[in-house]
Coordinates of C-alpha atoms in Angstrom, one line a residue:
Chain O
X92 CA -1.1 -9.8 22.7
X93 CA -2.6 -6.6 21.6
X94 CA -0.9 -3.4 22.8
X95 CA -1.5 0.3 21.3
X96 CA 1.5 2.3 20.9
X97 CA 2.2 6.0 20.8
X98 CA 4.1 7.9 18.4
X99 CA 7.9 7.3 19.6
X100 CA 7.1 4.2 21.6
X101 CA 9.8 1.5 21.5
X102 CA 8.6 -1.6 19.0
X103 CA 11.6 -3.9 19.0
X104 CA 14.9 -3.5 20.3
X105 CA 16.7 -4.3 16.9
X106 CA 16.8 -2.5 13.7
X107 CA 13.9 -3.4 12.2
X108 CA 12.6 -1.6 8.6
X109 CA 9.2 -1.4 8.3
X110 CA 7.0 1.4 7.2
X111 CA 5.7 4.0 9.6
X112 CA 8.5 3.2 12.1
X113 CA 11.8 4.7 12.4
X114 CA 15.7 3.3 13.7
X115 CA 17.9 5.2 16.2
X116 CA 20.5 3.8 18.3
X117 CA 20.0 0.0 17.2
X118 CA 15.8 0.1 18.3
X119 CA 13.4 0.3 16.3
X120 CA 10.5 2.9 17.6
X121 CA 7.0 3.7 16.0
X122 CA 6.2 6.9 14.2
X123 CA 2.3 6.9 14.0
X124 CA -0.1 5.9 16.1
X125 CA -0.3 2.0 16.0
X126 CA -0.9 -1.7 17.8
X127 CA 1.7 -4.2 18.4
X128 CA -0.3 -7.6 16.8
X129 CA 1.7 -10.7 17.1
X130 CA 4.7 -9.2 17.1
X131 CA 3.7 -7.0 13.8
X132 CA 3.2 -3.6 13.7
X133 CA -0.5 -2.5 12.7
X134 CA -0.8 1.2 11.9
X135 CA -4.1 2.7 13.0
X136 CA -3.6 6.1 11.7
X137 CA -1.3 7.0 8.7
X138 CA -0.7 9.2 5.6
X139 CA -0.7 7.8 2.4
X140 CA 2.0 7.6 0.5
X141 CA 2.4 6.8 -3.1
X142 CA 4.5 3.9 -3.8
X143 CA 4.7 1.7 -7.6
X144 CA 2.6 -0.9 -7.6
X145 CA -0.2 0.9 -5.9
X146 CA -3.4 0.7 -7.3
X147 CA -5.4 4.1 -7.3
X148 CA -9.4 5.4 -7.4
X149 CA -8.6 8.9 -8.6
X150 CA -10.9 12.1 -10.6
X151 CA -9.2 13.3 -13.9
X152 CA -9.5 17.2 -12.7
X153 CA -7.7 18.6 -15.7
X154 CA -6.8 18.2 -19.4
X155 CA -3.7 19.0 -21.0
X156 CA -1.8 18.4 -24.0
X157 CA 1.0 16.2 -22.3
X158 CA -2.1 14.0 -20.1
X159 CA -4.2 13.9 -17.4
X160 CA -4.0 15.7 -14.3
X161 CA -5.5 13.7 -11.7
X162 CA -7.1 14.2 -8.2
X163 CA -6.1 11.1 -6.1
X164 CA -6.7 12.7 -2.5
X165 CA -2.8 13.4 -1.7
X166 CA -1.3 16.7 -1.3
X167 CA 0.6 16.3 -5.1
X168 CA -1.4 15.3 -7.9
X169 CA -1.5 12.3 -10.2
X170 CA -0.5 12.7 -14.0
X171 CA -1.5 10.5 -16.5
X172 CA 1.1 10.8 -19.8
X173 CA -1.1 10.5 -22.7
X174 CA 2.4 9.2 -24.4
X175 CA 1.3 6.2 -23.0
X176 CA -2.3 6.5 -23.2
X177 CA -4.6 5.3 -25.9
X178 CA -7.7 6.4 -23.9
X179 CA -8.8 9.4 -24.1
X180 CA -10.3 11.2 -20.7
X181 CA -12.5 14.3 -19.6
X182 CA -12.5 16.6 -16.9
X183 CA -14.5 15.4 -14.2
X184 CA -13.9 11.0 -15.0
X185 CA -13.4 8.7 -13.0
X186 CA -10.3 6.6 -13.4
X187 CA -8.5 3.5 -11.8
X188 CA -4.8 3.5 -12.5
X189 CA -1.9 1.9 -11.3
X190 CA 0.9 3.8 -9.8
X191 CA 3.9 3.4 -12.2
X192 CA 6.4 6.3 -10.9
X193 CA 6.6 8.6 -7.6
X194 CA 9.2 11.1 -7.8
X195 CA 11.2 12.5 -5.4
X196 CA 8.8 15.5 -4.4
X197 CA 5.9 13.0 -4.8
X198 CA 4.3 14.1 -7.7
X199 CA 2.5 10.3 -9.2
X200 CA 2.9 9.0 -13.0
X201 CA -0.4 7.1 -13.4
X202 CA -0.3 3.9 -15.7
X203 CA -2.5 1.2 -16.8
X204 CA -5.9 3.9 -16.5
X205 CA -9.2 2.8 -17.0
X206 CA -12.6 5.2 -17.2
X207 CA -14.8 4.2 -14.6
X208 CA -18.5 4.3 -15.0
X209 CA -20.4 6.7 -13.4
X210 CA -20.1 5.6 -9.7
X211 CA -20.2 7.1 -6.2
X212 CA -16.2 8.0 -5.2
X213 CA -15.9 8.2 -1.3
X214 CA -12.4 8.7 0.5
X215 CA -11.7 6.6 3.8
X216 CA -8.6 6.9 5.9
X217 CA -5.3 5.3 4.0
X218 CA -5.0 2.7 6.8
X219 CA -8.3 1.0 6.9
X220 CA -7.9 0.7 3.3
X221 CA -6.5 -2.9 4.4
X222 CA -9.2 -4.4 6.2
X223 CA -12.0 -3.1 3.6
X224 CA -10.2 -5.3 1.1
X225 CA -9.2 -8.0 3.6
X226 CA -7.4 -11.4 3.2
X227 CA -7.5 -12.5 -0.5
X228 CA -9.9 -9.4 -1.0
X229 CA -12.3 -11.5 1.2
X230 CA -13.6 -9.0 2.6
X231 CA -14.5 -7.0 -0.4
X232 CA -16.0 -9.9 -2.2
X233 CA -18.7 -10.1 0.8
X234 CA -19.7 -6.1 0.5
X235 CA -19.6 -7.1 -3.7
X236 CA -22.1 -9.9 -2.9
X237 CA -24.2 -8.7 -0.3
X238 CA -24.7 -5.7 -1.7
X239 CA -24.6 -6.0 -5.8
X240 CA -23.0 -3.1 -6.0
X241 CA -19.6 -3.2 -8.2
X242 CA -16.6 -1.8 -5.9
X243 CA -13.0 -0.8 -7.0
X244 CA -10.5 0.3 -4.0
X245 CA -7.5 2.3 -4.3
X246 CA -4.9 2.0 -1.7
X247 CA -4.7 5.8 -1.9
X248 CA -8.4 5.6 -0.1
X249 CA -10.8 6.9 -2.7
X250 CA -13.3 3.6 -3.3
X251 CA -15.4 4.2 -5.9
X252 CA -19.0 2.2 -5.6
X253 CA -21.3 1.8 -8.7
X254 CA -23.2 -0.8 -10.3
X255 CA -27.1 -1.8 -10.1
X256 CA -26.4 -2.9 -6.5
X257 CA -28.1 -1.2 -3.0
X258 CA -25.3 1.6 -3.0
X259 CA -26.8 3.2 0.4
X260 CA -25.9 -1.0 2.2
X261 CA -22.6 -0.4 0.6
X262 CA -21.7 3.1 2.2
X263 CA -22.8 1.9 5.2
X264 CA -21.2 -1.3 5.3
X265 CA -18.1 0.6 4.3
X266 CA -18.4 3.1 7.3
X267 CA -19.1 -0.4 9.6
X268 CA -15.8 -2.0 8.5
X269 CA -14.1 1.8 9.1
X270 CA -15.3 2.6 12.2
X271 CA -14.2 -1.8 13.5
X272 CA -10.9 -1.5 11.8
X273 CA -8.7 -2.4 14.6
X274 CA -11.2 -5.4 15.8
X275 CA -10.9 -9.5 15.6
X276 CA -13.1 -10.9 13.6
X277 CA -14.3 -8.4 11.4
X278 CA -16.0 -10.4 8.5
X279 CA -18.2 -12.3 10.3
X280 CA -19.0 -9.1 11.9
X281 CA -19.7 -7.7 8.2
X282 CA -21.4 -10.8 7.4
X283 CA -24.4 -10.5 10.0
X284 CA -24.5 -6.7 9.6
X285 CA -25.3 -7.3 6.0
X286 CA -27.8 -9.6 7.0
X287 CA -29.4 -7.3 9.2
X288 CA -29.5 -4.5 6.6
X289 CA -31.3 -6.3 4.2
X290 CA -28.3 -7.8 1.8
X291 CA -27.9 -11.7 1.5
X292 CA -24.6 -13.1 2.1
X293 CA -23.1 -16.5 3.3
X294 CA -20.1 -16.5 5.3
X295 CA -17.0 -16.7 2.7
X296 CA -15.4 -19.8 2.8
X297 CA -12.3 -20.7 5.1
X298 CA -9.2 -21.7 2.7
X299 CA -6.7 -24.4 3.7
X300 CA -3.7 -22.4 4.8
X301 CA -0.9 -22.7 2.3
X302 CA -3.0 -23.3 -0.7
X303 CA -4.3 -20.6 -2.8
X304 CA -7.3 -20.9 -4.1
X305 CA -7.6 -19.5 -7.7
X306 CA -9.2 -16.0 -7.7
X307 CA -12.7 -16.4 -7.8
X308 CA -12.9 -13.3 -10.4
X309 CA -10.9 -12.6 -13.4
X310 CA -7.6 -10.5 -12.7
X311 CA -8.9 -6.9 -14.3
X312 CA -5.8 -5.3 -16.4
X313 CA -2.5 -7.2 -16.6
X314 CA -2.1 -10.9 -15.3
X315 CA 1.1 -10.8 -13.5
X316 CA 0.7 -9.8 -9.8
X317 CA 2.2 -7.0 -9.1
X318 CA 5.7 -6.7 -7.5
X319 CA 5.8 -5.6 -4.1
X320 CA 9.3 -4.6 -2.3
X321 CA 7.2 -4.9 1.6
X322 CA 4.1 -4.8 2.4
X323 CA 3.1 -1.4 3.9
X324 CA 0.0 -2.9 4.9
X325 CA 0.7 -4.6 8.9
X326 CA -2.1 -6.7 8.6
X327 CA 0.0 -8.2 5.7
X328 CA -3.3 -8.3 3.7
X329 CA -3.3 -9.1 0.3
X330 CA -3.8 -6.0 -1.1
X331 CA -2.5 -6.7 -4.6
X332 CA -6.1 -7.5 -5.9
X333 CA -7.5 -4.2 -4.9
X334 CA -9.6 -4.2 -7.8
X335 CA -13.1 -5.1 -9.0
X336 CA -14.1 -8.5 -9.2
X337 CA -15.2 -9.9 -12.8
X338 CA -18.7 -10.6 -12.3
X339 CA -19.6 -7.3 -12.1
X340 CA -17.3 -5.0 -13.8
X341 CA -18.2 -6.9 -17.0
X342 CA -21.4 -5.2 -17.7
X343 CA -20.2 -1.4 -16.8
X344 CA -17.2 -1.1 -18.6
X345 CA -17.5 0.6 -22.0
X346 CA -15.4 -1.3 -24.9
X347 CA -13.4 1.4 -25.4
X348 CA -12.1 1.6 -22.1
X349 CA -10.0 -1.0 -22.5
X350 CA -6.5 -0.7 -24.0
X351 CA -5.1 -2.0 -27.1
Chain X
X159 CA -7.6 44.0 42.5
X160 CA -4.8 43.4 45.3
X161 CA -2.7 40.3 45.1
X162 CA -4.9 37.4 46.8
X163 CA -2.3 35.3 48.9
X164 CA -1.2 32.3 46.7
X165 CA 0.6 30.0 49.5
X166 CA -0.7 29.3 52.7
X167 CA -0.1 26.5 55.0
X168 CA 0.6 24.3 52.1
X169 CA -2.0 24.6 49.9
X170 CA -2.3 26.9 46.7
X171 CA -5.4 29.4 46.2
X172 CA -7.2 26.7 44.5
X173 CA -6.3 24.1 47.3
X174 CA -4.0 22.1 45.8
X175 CA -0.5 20.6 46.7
X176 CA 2.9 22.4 44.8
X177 CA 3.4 19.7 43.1
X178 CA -0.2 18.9 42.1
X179 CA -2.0 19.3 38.3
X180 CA -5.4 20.4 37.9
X181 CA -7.8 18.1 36.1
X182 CA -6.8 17.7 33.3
X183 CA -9.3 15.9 30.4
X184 CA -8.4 14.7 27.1
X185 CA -10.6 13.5 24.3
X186 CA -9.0 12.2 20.7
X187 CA -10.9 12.4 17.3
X188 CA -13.4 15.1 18.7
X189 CA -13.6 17.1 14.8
X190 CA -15.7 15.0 12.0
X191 CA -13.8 16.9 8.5
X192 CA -10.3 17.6 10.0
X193 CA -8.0 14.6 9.4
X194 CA -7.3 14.6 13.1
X195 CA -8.3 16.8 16.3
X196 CA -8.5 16.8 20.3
X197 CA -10.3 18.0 22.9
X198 CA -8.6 19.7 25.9
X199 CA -10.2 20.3 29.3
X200 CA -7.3 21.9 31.9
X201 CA -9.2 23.1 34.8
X202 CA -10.3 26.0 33.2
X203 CA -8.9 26.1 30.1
X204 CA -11.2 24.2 26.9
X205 CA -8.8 23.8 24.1
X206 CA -9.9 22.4 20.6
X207 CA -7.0 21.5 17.9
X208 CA -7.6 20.4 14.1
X209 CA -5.2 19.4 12.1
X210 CA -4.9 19.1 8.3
X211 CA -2.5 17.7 5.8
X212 CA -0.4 17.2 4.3
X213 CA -1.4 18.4 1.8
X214 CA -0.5 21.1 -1.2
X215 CA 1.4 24.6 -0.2
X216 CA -0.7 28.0 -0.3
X217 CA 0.9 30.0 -1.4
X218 CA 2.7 27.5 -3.9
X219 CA 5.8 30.1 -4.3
X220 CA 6.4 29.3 -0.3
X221 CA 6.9 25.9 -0.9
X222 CA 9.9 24.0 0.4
X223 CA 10.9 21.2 -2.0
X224 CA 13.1 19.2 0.8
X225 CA 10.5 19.4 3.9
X226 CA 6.2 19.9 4.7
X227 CA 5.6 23.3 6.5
X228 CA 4.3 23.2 9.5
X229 CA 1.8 25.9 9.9
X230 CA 0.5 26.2 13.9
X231 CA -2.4 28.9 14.2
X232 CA -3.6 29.5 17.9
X233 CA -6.5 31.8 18.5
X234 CA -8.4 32.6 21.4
X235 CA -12.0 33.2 20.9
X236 CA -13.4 36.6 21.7
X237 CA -15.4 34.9 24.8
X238 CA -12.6 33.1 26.1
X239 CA -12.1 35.3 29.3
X240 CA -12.9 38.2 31.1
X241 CA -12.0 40.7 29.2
X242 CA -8.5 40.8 28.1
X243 CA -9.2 38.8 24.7
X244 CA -11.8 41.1 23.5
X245 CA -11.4 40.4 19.7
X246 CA -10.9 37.3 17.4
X247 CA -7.8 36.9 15.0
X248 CA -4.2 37.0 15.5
X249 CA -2.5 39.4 17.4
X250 CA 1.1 39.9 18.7
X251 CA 0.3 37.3 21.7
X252 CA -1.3 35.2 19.7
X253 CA 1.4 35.5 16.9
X254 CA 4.5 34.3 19.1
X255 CA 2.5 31.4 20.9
X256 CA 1.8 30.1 17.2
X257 CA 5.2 30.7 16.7
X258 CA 6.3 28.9 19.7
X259 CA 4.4 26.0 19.1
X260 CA 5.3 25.6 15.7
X261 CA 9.2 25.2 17.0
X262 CA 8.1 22.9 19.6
X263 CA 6.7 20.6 17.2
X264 CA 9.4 21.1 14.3
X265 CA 11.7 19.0 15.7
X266 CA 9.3 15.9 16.2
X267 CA 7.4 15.9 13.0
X268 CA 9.0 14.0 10.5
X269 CA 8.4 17.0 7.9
X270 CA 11.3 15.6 5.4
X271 CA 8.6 13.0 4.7
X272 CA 6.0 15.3 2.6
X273 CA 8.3 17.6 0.4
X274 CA 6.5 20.8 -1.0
X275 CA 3.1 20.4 1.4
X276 CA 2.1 21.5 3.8
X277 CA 0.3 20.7 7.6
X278 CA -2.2 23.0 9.6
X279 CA -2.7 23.0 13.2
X280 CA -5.4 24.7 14.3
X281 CA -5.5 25.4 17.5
X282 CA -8.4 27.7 19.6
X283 CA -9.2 28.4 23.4
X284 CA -12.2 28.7 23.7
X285 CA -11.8 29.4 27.5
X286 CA -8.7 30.3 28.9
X287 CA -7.7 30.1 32.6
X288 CA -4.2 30.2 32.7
X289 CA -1.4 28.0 31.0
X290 CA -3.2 28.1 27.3
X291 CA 0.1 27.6 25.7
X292 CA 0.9 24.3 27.1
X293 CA -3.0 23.1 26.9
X294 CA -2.4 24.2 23.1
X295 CA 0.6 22.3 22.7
X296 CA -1.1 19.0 24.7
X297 CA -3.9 19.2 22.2
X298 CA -2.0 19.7 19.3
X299 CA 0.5 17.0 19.6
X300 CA -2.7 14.9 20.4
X301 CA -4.6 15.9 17.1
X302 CA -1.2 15.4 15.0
X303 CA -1.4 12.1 16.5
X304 CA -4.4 11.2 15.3
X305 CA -4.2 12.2 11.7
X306 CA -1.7 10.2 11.7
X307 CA 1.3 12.3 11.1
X308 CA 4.6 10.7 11.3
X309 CA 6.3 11.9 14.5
X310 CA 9.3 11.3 16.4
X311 CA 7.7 11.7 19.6
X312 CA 5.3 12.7 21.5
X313 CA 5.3 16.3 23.1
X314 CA 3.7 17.1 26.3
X315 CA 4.0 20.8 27.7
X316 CA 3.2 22.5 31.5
X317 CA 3.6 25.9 33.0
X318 CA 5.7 25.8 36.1
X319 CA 6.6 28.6 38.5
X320 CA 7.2 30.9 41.8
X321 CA 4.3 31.8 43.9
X322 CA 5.1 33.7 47.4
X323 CA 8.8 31.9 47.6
X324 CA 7.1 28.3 46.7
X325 CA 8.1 26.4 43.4
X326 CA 4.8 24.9 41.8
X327 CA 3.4 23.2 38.5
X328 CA 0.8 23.9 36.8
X329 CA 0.0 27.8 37.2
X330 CA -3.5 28.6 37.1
X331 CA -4.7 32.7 36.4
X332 CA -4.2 34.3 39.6
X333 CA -1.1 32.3 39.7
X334 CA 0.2 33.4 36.6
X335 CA -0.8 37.0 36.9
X336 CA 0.2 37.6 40.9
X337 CA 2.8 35.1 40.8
X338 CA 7.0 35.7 41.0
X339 CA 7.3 33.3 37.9
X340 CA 5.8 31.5 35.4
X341 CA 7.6 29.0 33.2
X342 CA 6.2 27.4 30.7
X343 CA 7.6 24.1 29.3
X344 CA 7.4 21.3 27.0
X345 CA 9.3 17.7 26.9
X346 CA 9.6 14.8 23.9
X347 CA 8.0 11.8 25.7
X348 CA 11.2 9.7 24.6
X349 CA 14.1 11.8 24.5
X350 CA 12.9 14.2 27.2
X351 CA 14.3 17.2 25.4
X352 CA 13.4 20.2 25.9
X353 CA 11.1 21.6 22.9
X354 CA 9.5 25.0 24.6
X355 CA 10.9 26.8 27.4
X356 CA 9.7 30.2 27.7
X357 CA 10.3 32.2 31.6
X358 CA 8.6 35.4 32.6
X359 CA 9.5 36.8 36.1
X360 CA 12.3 35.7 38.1
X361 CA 14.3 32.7 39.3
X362 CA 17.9 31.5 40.4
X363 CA 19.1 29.2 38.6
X364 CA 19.0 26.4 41.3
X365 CA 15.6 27.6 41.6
X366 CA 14.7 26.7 37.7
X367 CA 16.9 23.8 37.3
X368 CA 14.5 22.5 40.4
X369 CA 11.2 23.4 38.5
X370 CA 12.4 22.1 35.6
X371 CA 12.8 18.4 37.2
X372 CA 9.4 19.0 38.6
X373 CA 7.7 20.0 35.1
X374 CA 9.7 17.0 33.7
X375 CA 7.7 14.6 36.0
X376 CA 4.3 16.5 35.3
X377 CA 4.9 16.7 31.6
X378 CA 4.9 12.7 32.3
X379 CA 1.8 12.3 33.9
X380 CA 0.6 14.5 31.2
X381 CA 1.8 12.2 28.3
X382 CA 0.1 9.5 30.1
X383 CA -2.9 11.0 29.6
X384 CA -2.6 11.5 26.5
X385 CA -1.9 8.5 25.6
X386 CA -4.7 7.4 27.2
X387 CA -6.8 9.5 25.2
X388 CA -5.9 8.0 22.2
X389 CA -5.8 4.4 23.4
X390 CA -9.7 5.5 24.9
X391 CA -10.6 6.2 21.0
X392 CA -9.7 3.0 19.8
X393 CA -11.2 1.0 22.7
X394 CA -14.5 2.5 22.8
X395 CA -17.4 2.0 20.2
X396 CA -17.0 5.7 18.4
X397 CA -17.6 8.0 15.8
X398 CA -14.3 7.8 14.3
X399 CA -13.2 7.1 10.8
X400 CA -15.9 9.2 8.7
X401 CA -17.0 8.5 5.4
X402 CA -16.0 11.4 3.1
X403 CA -18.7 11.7 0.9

């Protein structure tokens, strides 16, 4: 059922488009190291690239009349139009934006930017970005409760980690759910190791299948989910509530980080 | 020193069969900071590639706005061998291996993807014992592998040659140095095309066209190893996936 496949290996034998996989002569063969999971293709190792919709962790690392040039761990850099921009930023803050534009050398229009508190910003690979967040952010909402800490993911891989919570449990945990990416069963897993590092957490709840249980925290920024062509993510994870969960990004957000 | 006598009664100096590779090790995700490296152990030869990227262009003026640069930089380190290597850096040998390296892996990498970056390979012997090219080349496409970059194919590379009128694989030193011919070679794990092909000495064409079948078969068992290496890093409980703190 589970298979790892190279770089060039044959995936299906019909022209099939999904990301980090590539069509010649009618087959469809993988570009990046990968596993074959019920018939899905699960990248294990990838580089990230920017798409709209993509919601980003990223350091504003200089200031210029037009906006915000912004470190978002790619090779181009983010830019943040202060056209659009009520918010003012500083060198050196730490923002959460969604991706609005990529051109066609991949430089990244930023939209939708917040300030984030003063935090802890680490940078994990681009494609375990889906499991840290899991099903529903699932996953994220167990590190969120048995740690205390507040956590906001980008898909670009920076996670920044702040709040009054045990932020050493959080890195770890983080480095846990890395380092079991590829393996069944992972939230359980997270679960116990949790409860053996001194956080307190209950196993999350299993859903019906097919009914979607309202988001247990308030969608931060705009309502409307966002639009998604594919999902780059195999796992098919829900990755469109990458962001922090209402109970604790309440109390460390400043007023005026909001927009008008 | 006089030429030791290569072939004799169907073995090689080292004792092995014409046809047969030396031991050949290889270990995936070996580097903590580099976005992905390997670890190559070819009898003799200890290989380490890193690889970086994409990421932006230095200098920004070379640049290519359609297509990444791929940037391959093999070294040998000062205490790699006897004597011949005596000092670190790049020199002419070490110049035209990068540059053969880089060609082999030109065609593979899909570079159209990262427009106006660029991708290091780093690759150094630290201990060389003949056929570093093609260990360089095995550990690269390993370590490109595991940073994830987009590729094609895989690429697998071995030296074949004359020794003493026999057609082997795998050349080891004495091989190489008192040998008729060395060839090194490399071959897409797919397409089985033909990404490095380099010949010093001589051989007749039938001769070539018959080592080239045989390198094509080791180049195989070579990407099975490979392969192998970075199904192992998967499999097993390791250190893989730092933090970047």
């Amino acid at each position: 059922m589970e298979k790892i496949v190279m770089p060039g290996e044959l995936l299906w034998e019909e022209e099939t488009r999904v990301p980090n996989t590539y069509v010649e002569g009618g087959r469809t063969y993988a570009t990046v190291l990968g596993m074959m999971r019920n018939d899905k293709f699960v990248p294990l190792e990838m580089v990230y690239a920017a798409k709209p919709g993509d919601n980003t962790v990223g350091i504003v690392t200089d200031v210029r009349h037009s906006g915000y040039i912004v470190d978002m761990n790619l090779a181009q850099n983010g830019f943040i139009s202060s056209k659009f921009t009520r918010v003012s930023f500083k060198q050196g803050d730490l923002i959460y934006g969604r991706v609005k534009f990529v051109d066609e050398v991949g430089n990244v229009d930023l939209t939708d930017a917040k300030r984030l508190p003063l935090g802890k910003i680490v940078s994990v690979p681009a494609s375990k970005v889906p499991r840290i967040i899991g099903k529903r952010s699932s996953m994220l909402n167990v590190v969120r409760d048995g740690t205390g800490c507040s956590i906001f993911v980008g898909n670009n891989g920076y996670i920044w980690i702040g709040g009054k919570g045990n932020l050493q449990l959080a890195l770890k945990t983080i480095q846990f759910i890395i380092r079991n990416a590829h393996t069944q069963g992972l939230t359980d897993a997270v679960v116990n190791y949790l409860n053996e590092n001194g956080g307190n957490v209950s196993a999350p709840s299993r859903d019906e299948p097919g009914e979607r249980s309202k988001p247990s925290h308030e969608d931060y920024g705009e309502g409307e989910p966002r639009p998604r062509g594919e999902s780059s993510e195999g796992e098919r994870e829900d990755t469109s509530v990458a962001h922090g969960g209402g109970k604790h990004t309440k109390d460390c957000f400043d007023q005026d980080c909001f927009q008008g | 020193m006089d030429k030791p006598e290569l072939f004799k009664d169907g073995k090689r100096i080292d004792g092995r069969t014409p046809k047969e590779l030396r031991p050949l090790k290889i270990e995936a995700g070996v580097l903590e900071e580099a976005s992905g490296s390997a670890y190559v152990e070819w009898g003799g030869n200890k290989v380490v590639a890193g690889v970086y990227g994409p990421r932006e262009c230095i200098p920004k003026h070379g640049a290519d706005p359609y297509k990444a640069l791929l940037k391959v930089r093999y070294t040998m380190a000062p205490f790699c061998s006897k004597s011949e290597h005596g000092r670190s850096g790049p020199n002419r040998r070490s110049r035209e291996i990068s540059k053969v390296l880089r060609e082999a892996f030109e065609p593979v990498v899909m570079l159209n993807q990262f427009p106006k970056t660029q991708i290091d390979v780093y690759v150094e012997v630290l201990q060389a014992e003949g056929g570093t090219r093609v260990s360089a080349l095995t550990a690269a496409a390993v370590a490109l592998a595991d940073a994830g970059i987009p590729m094609k194919e895989m690429v697998s590379g071995v030296a074949v040659g004359k020794l003493d009128g026999q057609l082997v694989v795998d050349l080891g030193k004495d091989e190489d140095n008192y040998g008729e011919s060395d060839v090194p070679m490399a071959i897409t794990s797919k397409g089985k095309e033909l990404v490095l092909l380099q010949m010093d000495g001589l051989l007749t064409r039938e001769e070539l066209a018959r080592n080239l079948d045989e390198g094509i078969e080791a180049c195989e068992k070579v990407y099975e190893l490979q392969a192998q290496a970075l199904r192992k890093s998967y499999e097993s409980a390791h250190e893989r996936g730092k933090l970047r703190l």
